[in-house]
Amino acid sequence: MESWQPDKRISTPPHVLTIAGSDSGGGAGIQADLKTFEAWKCYGSSVLTGLTAQNTTGVKAVHQVPTDFVMQQLKAVWDDGPPQAIKLGMLTSASTVDALATYFARLPNASSSKPIIVLDPVMISTSGHMLVGDEAMASIRNNLIQHVDWLTPNIPEAMALTDMADEGDMNVESLFDMMDITHELSVKYNAPYLLLKGGHKPWARRKVKSLASAAMKAGVELVWLDDGEGGDCVEVLQRQSGEDADDNSYMSEKMVVDLLQERDSDRTTWFISKYIRSSSTHGTGCTLSSALACSIALAAESGADISAQAICQRAIEYVKSSIASAYSFGKGHGPLNHAHMSYRRALPPPTPSNPHPFVSHLIRSDLPLWKSYVRHPFVIQLGNGTLPRESFEHYIKQDYIYLQHYARAHALGAYKSTTFESISYFTSIAAHIARESSMHVAYCESFGISLATLEQTTESAPCAAYARYILDVGAQGDILDLYVAVASCLIGYGEVGLWLQKEVKAGRGNKEGNLYAKWMEDYSGKEYLDAVDRGIENLEKLIAADPPSPARLERLTKIWQECVRLERDFWEMGLKL
Amino acid sequence: MESWQPDKRISTPPHVLTIAGSDSGGGAGIQADLKTFEAWKCYGSSVLTGLTAQNTTGVKAVHQVPTDFVMQQLKAVWDDGPPQAIKLGMLTSASTVDALATYFARLPNASSSKPIIVLDPVMISTSGHMLVGDEAMASIRNNLIQHVDWLTPNIPEAMALTDMADEGDMNVESLFDMMDITHELSVKYNAPYLLLKGGHKPWARRKVKSLASAAMKAGVELVWLDDGEGGDCVEVLQRQSGEDADDNSYMSEKMVVDLLQERDSDRTTWFISKYIRSSSTHGTGCTLSSALACSIALAAESGADISAQAICQRAIEYVKSSIASAYSFGKGHGPLNHAHMSYRRALPPPTPSNPHPFVSHLIRSDLPLWKSYVRHPFVIQLGNGTLPRESFEHYIKQDYIYLQHYARAHALGAYKSTTFESISYFTSIAAHIARESSMHVAYCESFGISLATLEQTTESAPCAAYARYILDVGAQGDILDLYVAVASCLIGYGEVGLWLQKEVKAGRGNKEGNLYAKWMEDYSGKEYLDAVDRGIENLEKLIAADPPSPARLERLTKIWQECVRLERDFWEMGLKL
């Protein structure tokens, strides 16, 4: 093992483990679990209990993993650092269930590092395949459930767990029947948290609304997931969805109620949401229990006091939108869209080996263009002292005009700021340019250009085009647009200063007797380069705090390239005098 | 199967299949593959060839999956719709290799739907565990490789495949030795694309730079992944990284060269990148081959003509930044940060069941506040005709002043626009308000308020506060900020109009003889509500095109809430006259 360790600035995400079966088709099992972990930005590991040859139309074959090997996997994962949360899915054999129960029983009980265990009591697949036998189910009920923190049955599973199915009492006639089942399970298995998933039994909005008020009086808490308070105060959105066409159809709309029962507080919550009519429901149970495990682990990590209700709501909302955003896939019940809440960054995050991903991207987005600016013949001739004096004089006069607008652009940045820090950054640059203008005047005088001459100089088209482009970007866009617009001047002159200094060092430039030595010194001096560093750091900080979408990055890149082009034309103006 | 089908607007991503082993620890194997597929937004399925009990310190035990069951999984996946690309990883037995070779051999060769196959010739794990036996390796070489499109060995694997290891000729002394190996493998196995991964053998930048020019003359193409042209023209970034402290240390820096050999064009490419010193390299090979499979599948799907070089570059860059952004995990060689290029959306994408996620979020972000605006006592009294006439008159006079600023805000929106469509949207609203001002005047006259009175009315503080807030948001922020600032008035009045109309219908409001009937009609009329719909659609379109980061969404939500509060105060002003 090398002594090298990863950068500590990149924090380790919570570790969530799934103990479940494999679905070759990728829609359910540990595949759905791992996809969910990725979506929630948790680190996922997996212990396989069995493999299925499966696709969206059903399970074709099952391969059992021996209990010994299940436990070897668990031990390997645990020994490397135990997970913060565990999701238990398909547990195919009684011996595996018993071995897991024994393992969990031996964990030090009081330990704060004991993982939270979520059990999805899987019995049959969405496609109707019996996944767990009677013997394994009996072991789950008798030996395993007592170690579980969260139990997440759907209605058929809940009835099987309460023995209602055996007693021939299969009916759930009202939402209060669901409350009865929840209470019975809660008492029978003493689970701290019980989530009864109501997706198998949708109800008309009318019924839910009328029962909801009765439930509230009985102390139930209501969480409306789609519409504020069941459609109140959002007439305008209902109209948009065509839902107010007639009030009757709106009230007949199907709703799903998920019930959360909290043992210690004896609190019951109804999560009420629109029923999503969809055939893309393969792996819904796996996904919900995995999302719950992530939600729990992330809440614990945040250190904030997040209620079980809030933890649960996040998981349910994720599953609902995963179903709603599902795409067509396969011939049967398609998978959920696990990745719908993630999108690809347009830029990697900063790392020790790539500390400036944004500025590096800007420069590399058109390297020949950048090179045509920072290695312009004007610059090269300036460095070796062969630049015609008239060219430099023309340039320096226009630069005096440009700097005034450049200072104004920074004042505009201060005006657009939302923090004192930002106001201070922009005003200090504007003030610095204004202050240093006297040095610019003195420098011009050394070339025989008087202040009067400077003030009578007509602004050239390249100067006007560039300065006014920056100011217009500032007026049209937000503060980040403006930051980028002023950056190519700041950074480019730093690049030129540094490079000329190196060239002189390497004997390729010429400083002795060079008319422009002072100019070169100014832009390779500590004061200027420190300002460049601050500018680069500020840009990277803004980008890291609010990572741009591809569309936004494209716009920013366009502003940068336009400014680089206008900078190049500014040298060109000097040279082509 | 239900007849219902997922929304066609949500397109199905490319399907990528991994045929490989499982790593319980989650860092390598199909776990690394699935994590990579998620990061690339491809749909992942998996055929398991073997299971390992494994963590970051090594492989503890292996469980073989019978060849028959491997093939049952493959058939299940394939029958549901073949993948666009396949990644082959750990293939533990010769019989499995042969069965796969036979399966691929039977695929119709000319078919355009034939998946692209990437083979990662896994032999030993990062931790040094021998994963594939000699017999299986022989089968891979003799029977399987001929069906493979991309071969991605590292240096030891490449030498084993060329028999150089057996001949005792284990040394890679120069980059040209690597080119020799690449050529030999390419000829020996006739693979269309061969990527030799150079991570095991880093070179000093000095050496790479000097050989690079020789290589270029020999026709090799160079792709510098970190610095433009090996550090040229980015002095300013090197300074930032402390790399120019002295030129010698910069030139001594370790670099990695990956070689791509394209059979048909006989093109050789060197991908040159900084060597990342890291112990987080567990699963690097799995991740590269999976990223390559995704990059290939996405390039094919895009329909654009994307070169093998560009496809390869994307995969290499992903792996490099996955290593660079790795966090501390486990006791041995830690995993890569597969999720580093994704981040969680702050809002779900629009779906048929949630077509307006942004506006819905804004309204629900503070429902009591929203309610205090759209169900304000002023509105309720207006609806049942009990609102004191003086209150309404005060309101309507201030509204005349407000509307002028509201029109100006839309003109500012046109000024900040980047498309004619947007200019047209904003100017048409501004023009409409200006035109309709004469109707406002006429309406005021019906209350005995003359134009002269309107023009002499002093602007109240609530009106000034609200109107100037909107204008300031427009000046300070970008066009989306302004869009949100003008939206709460537009949408809120639609909500009020629709609700009052419903109340009247339900007999709770009062229109007959109501002094304010015309006002109610205006804001529930088709013309106004169509404008509301357009406004909502525009907002959702902007958000979908450029999904906000959490920070951005928070800022937009703050603007919305401030405007809702100021709208409420505007009613309040009328009532508390």
GROMACS .gro file of C-alpha atoms in nm, chain A residues 175-421:
model
  247
  175LEU     CA    1  -5.799   0.364   0.401
  176PHE     CA    2  -5.880   0.275   0.759
  177ASP     CA    3  -5.828  -0.093   0.674
  178MET     CA    4  -5.480   0.008   0.569
  179MET     CA    5  -5.432   0.183   0.901
  180ASP     CA    6  -5.546  -0.133   1.078
  181ILE     CA    7  -5.292  -0.345   0.890
  182THR     CA    8  -5.019  -0.096   0.967
  183HIS     CA    9  -5.100  -0.097   1.336
  184GLU     CA   10  -5.124  -0.473   1.351
  185LEU     CA   11  -4.785  -0.517   1.181
  186SER     CA   12  -4.629  -0.254   1.399
  187VAL     CA   13  -4.744  -0.432   1.714
  188LYS     CA   14  -4.674  -0.781   1.587
  189TYR     CA   15  -4.316  -0.716   1.477
  190ASN     CA   16  -4.232  -0.415   1.692
  191ALA     CA   17  -4.060  -0.242   1.398
  192PRO     CA   18  -3.952   0.113   1.478
  193TYR     CA   19  -4.071   0.234   1.138
  194LEU     CA   20  -4.327   0.071   0.918
  195LEU     CA   21  -4.405   0.202   0.571
  196LEU     CA   22  -4.707   0.043   0.405
  197LYS     CA   23  -4.689   0.115   0.033
  198GLY     CA   24  -5.034   0.180  -0.110
  199GLY     CA   25  -4.957   0.162  -0.481
  200HIS     CA   26  -5.158  -0.157  -0.527
  201LYS     CA   27  -5.476   0.017  -0.415
  202PRO     CA   28  -5.542   0.363  -0.556
  203TRP     CA   29  -5.839   0.570  -0.435
  204ALA     CA   30  -6.042   0.849  -0.590
  205ARG     CA   31  -5.928   1.196  -0.483
  206ARG     CA   32  -6.281   1.259  -0.357
  207LYS     CA   33  -6.258   0.967  -0.117
  208VAL     CA   34  -5.911   1.058   0.003
  209LYS     CA   35  -6.011   1.421   0.061
  210SER     CA   36  -6.316   1.327   0.263
  211LEU     CA   37  -6.132   1.064   0.469
  212ALA     CA   38  -5.834   1.293   0.513
  213SER     CA   39  -6.027   1.535   0.731
  214ALA     CA   40  -6.155   1.249   0.946
  215ALA     CA   41  -5.800   1.113   0.969
  216MET     CA   42  -5.663   1.451   1.071
  217LYS     CA   43  -5.911   1.465   1.355
  218ALA     CA   44  -5.787   1.122   1.462
  219GLY     CA   45  -5.434   1.264   1.481
  220VAL     CA   46  -5.301   1.145   1.146
  221GLU     CA   47  -5.058   1.379   0.971
  222LEU     CA   48  -5.113   1.444   0.603
  223VAL     CA   49  -4.844   1.508   0.346
  224TRP     CA   50  -4.975   1.604   0.001
  225LEU     CA   51  -4.694   1.529  -0.242
  226ASP     CA   52  -4.824   1.679  -0.567
  227ASP     CA   53  -5.075   1.957  -0.506
  228GLY     CA   54  -5.071   2.192  -0.215
  229GLU     CA   55  -5.337   2.069   0.027
  230GLY     CA   56  -5.495   1.847  -0.227
  231GLY     CA   57  -5.529   2.097  -0.509
  232ASP     CA   58  -5.613   2.414  -0.319
  233CYS     CA   59  -5.455   2.735  -0.437
  234VAL     CA   60  -5.308   2.591  -0.756
  235GLU     CA   61  -5.607   2.632  -0.989
  236VAL     CA   62  -5.372   2.779  -1.242
  237LEU     CA   63  -5.162   2.460  -1.259
  238GLN     CA   64  -5.467   2.235  -1.274
  239ARG     CA   65  -5.591   2.441  -1.568
  240GLN     CA   66  -5.251   2.391  -1.734
  241SER     CA   67  -5.282   2.015  -1.690
  242GLY     CA   68  -5.636   2.024  -1.830
  243GLU     CA   69  -5.757   1.900  -1.494
  244ASP     CA   70  -6.016   2.160  -1.422
  245ALA     CA   71  -6.205   2.077  -1.742
  246ASP     CA   72  -6.464   1.963  -1.499
  247ASP     CA   73  -6.442   1.942  -1.128
  248ASN     CA   74  -6.586   1.592  -1.128
  249SER     CA   75  -6.303   1.440  -1.330
  250TYR     CA   76  -6.055   1.616  -1.102
  251MET     CA   77  -6.219   1.469  -0.792
  252SER     CA   78  -6.235   1.123  -0.951
  253GLU     CA   79  -5.864   1.119  -1.022
  254LYS     CA   80  -5.683   0.823  -0.866
  255MET     CA   81  -5.458   0.886  -0.569
  256VAL     CA   82  -5.210   0.668  -0.382
  257VAL     CA   83  -5.176   0.677  -0.005
  258ASP     CA   84  -4.858   0.543   0.159
  259LEU     CA   85  -4.874   0.502   0.536
  260LEU     CA   86  -4.588   0.557   0.777
  261GLN     CA   87  -4.623   0.430   1.132
  262GLU     CA   88  -4.361   0.539   1.385
  263ARG     CA   89  -4.348   0.308   1.684
  264ASP     CA   90  -4.197   0.527   1.954
  265SER     CA   91  -4.396   0.844   1.883
  266ASP     CA   92  -4.702   0.645   1.769
  267ARG     CA   93  -4.730   0.894   1.485
  268THR     CA   94  -4.912   0.797   1.165
  269THR     CA   95  -4.852   0.984   0.839
  270TRP     CA   96  -5.039   0.961   0.511
  271PHE     CA   97  -4.832   1.045   0.204
  272ILE     CA   98  -5.087   1.133  -0.060
  273SER     CA   99  -4.984   1.147  -0.423
  274LYS     CA  100  -5.128   1.115  -0.771
  275TYR     CA  101  -5.144   0.759  -0.900
  276ILE     CA  102  -4.916   0.730  -1.201
  277ARG     CA  103  -5.062   0.499  -1.461
  278SER     CA  104  -4.757   0.320  -1.596
  279SER     CA  105  -4.628  -0.016  -1.707
  280SER     CA  106  -4.278   0.090  -1.603
  281THR     CA  107  -4.292  -0.047  -1.252
  282HIS     CA  108  -4.034  -0.328  -1.263
  283GLY     CA  109  -3.814  -0.290  -0.955
  284THR     CA  110  -4.030  -0.029  -0.779
  285GLY     CA  111  -4.007  -0.205  -0.441
  286CYS     CA  112  -3.629  -0.252  -0.468
  287THR     CA  113  -3.590   0.112  -0.560
  288LEU     CA  114  -3.806   0.246  -0.278
  289SER     CA  115  -3.624   0.050  -0.007
  290SER     CA  116  -3.285   0.150  -0.153
  291ALA     CA  117  -3.385   0.514  -0.177
  292LEU     CA  118  -3.502   0.495   0.183
  293ALA     CA  119  -3.166   0.348   0.292
  294CYS     CA  120  -2.987   0.636   0.114
  295SER     CA  121  -3.224   0.896   0.255
  296ILE     CA  122  -3.160   0.761   0.606
  297ALA     CA  123  -2.783   0.749   0.559
  298LEU     CA  124  -2.767   1.101   0.413
  299ALA     CA  125  -2.988   1.243   0.687
  300ALA     CA  126  -2.764   1.086   0.950
  301GLU     CA  127  -2.454   1.222   0.777
  302SER     CA  128  -2.594   1.575   0.750
  303GLY     CA  129  -2.610   1.592   1.127
  304ALA     CA  130  -2.935   1.786   1.100
  305ASP     CA  131  -3.241   1.670   1.289
  306ILE     CA  132  -3.441   1.530   1.000
  307SER     CA  133  -3.771   1.357   1.082
  308ALA     CA  134  -3.860   1.006   0.969
  309GLN     CA  135  -4.145   1.172   0.782
  310ALA     CA  136  -3.908   1.391   0.582
  311ILE     CA  137  -3.671   1.098   0.521
  312CYS     CA  138  -3.961   0.893   0.390
  313GLN     CA  139  -4.106   1.172   0.179
  314ARG     CA  140  -3.777   1.217  -0.010
  315ALA     CA  141  -3.763   0.846  -0.093
  316ILE     CA  142  -4.126   0.832  -0.207
  317GLU     CA  143  -4.087   1.144  -0.424
  318TYR     CA  144  -3.779   0.995  -0.589
  319VAL     CA  145  -3.958   0.670  -0.672
  320LYS     CA  146  -4.264   0.854  -0.804
  321SER     CA  147  -4.063   1.073  -1.038
  322SER     CA  148  -3.851   0.771  -1.141
  323ILE     CA  149  -4.172   0.604  -1.258
  324ALA     CA  150  -4.311   0.921  -1.414
  325SER     CA  151  -3.994   0.981  -1.615
  326ALA     CA  152  -3.949   0.618  -1.725
  327TYR     CA  153  -3.869   0.554  -2.090
  328SER     CA  154  -3.978   0.269  -2.309
  329PHE     CA  155  -3.753  -0.036  -2.255
  330GLY     CA  156  -3.808  -0.407  -2.308
  331LYS     CA  157  -4.120  -0.602  -2.390
  332GLY     CA  158  -4.278  -0.624  -2.047
  333HIS     CA  159  -4.291  -0.411  -1.735
  334GLY     CA  160  -4.015  -0.163  -1.807
  335PRO     CA  161  -3.760  -0.032  -1.555
  336LEU     CA  162  -3.775   0.298  -1.368
  337ASN     CA  163  -3.563   0.592  -1.478
  338HIS     CA  164  -3.316   0.577  -1.190
  339ALA     CA  165  -3.094   0.848  -1.334
  340HIS     CA  166  -3.367   1.107  -1.388
  341MET     CA  167  -3.253   1.324  -1.095
  342SER     CA  168  -2.888   1.331  -1.201
  343TYR     CA  169  -2.733   1.511  -1.483
  344ARG     CA  170  -2.388   1.513  -1.623
  345ARG     CA  171  -2.169   1.799  -1.521
  346ALA     CA  172  -2.037   2.004  -1.807
  347LEU     CA  173  -1.707   2.031  -1.619
  348PRO     CA  174  -1.528   1.802  -1.372
  349PRO     CA  175  -1.496   1.926  -1.015
  350PRO     CA  176  -1.160   2.078  -0.917
  351THR     CA  177  -0.905   1.820  -0.797
  352PRO     CA  178  -0.540   1.847  -0.695
  353SER     CA  179  -0.430   1.736  -1.042
  354ASN     CA  180  -0.678   1.968  -1.215
  355PRO     CA  181  -0.731   2.259  -0.978
  356HIS     CA  182  -0.873   2.502  -1.238
  357PRO     CA  183  -1.114   2.304  -1.453
  358PHE     CA  184  -1.309   2.612  -1.564
  359VAL     CA  185  -1.026   2.843  -1.668
  360SER     CA  186  -0.844   2.546  -1.817
  361HIS     CA  187  -1.158   2.464  -2.017
  362LEU     CA  188  -1.193   2.823  -2.138
  363ILE     CA  189  -0.832   2.842  -2.257
  364ARG     CA  190  -0.840   2.498  -2.418
  365SER     CA  191  -1.181   2.552  -2.579
  366ASP     CA  192  -0.997   2.720  -2.869
  367LEU     CA  193  -0.625   2.693  -2.813
  368PRO     CA  194  -0.520   2.834  -3.154
  369LEU     CA  195  -0.736   3.143  -3.086
  370TRP     CA  196  -0.582   3.183  -2.740
  371LYS     CA  197  -0.237   3.141  -2.889
  372SER     CA  198  -0.308   3.406  -3.152
  373TYR     CA  199  -0.369   3.645  -2.860
  374VAL     CA  200  -0.098   3.560  -2.607
  375ARG     CA  201   0.171   3.486  -2.868
  376HIS     CA  202   0.070   3.764  -3.105
  377PRO     CA  203   0.352   3.914  -3.318
  378PHE     CA  204   0.295   4.240  -3.129
  379VAL     CA  205   0.387   4.056  -2.808
  380ILE     CA  206   0.685   3.880  -2.961
  381GLN     CA  207   0.823   4.201  -3.107
  382LEU     CA  208   0.761   4.376  -2.778
  383GLY     CA  209   0.963   4.106  -2.603
  384ASN     CA  210   1.265   4.130  -2.828
  385GLY     CA  211   1.244   4.505  -2.859
  386THR     CA  212   1.178   4.517  -3.234
  387LEU     CA  213   0.826   4.656  -3.207
  388PRO     CA  214   0.801   4.989  -3.392
  389ARG     CA  215   0.765   5.274  -3.148
  390GLU     CA  216   0.462   5.419  -3.331
  391SER     CA  217   0.281   5.087  -3.295
  392PHE     CA  218   0.337   5.086  -2.923
  393GLU     CA  219   0.239   5.450  -2.889
  394HIS     CA  220  -0.087   5.393  -3.073
  395TYR     CA  221  -0.156   5.090  -2.856
  396ILE     CA  222  -0.078   5.269  -2.531
  397LYS     CA  223  -0.303   5.563  -2.616
  398GLN     CA  224  -0.596   5.336  -2.694
  399ASP     CA  225  -0.522   5.134  -2.382
  400TYR     CA  226  -0.575   5.452  -2.176
  401ILE     CA  227  -0.926   5.480  -2.317
  402TYR     CA  228  -0.989   5.107  -2.278
  403LEU     CA  229  -0.887   5.110  -1.910
  404GLN     CA  230  -1.152   5.365  -1.828
  405HIS     CA  231  -1.423   5.138  -1.965
  406TYR     CA  232  -1.259   4.836  -1.802
  407ALA     CA  233  -1.281   5.016  -1.467
  408ARG     CA  234  -1.647   5.099  -1.539
  409ALA     CA  235  -1.713   4.730  -1.612
  410HIS     CA  236  -1.583   4.647  -1.265
  411ALA     CA  237  -1.805   4.913  -1.113
  412LEU     CA  238  -2.096   4.744  -1.291
  413GLY     CA  239  -1.980   4.418  -1.134
  414ALA     CA  240  -2.003   4.580  -0.793
  415TYR     CA  241  -2.354   4.703  -0.879
  416LYS     CA  242  -2.456   4.348  -0.975
  417SER     CA  243  -2.305   4.190  -0.663
  418THR     CA  244  -2.507   4.012  -0.397
  419THR     CA  245  -2.239   4.007  -0.125
  420PHE     CA  246  -2.010   4.266   0.030
  421GLU     CA  247  -1.718   4.037  -0.058
   0.00000   0.00000   0.00000
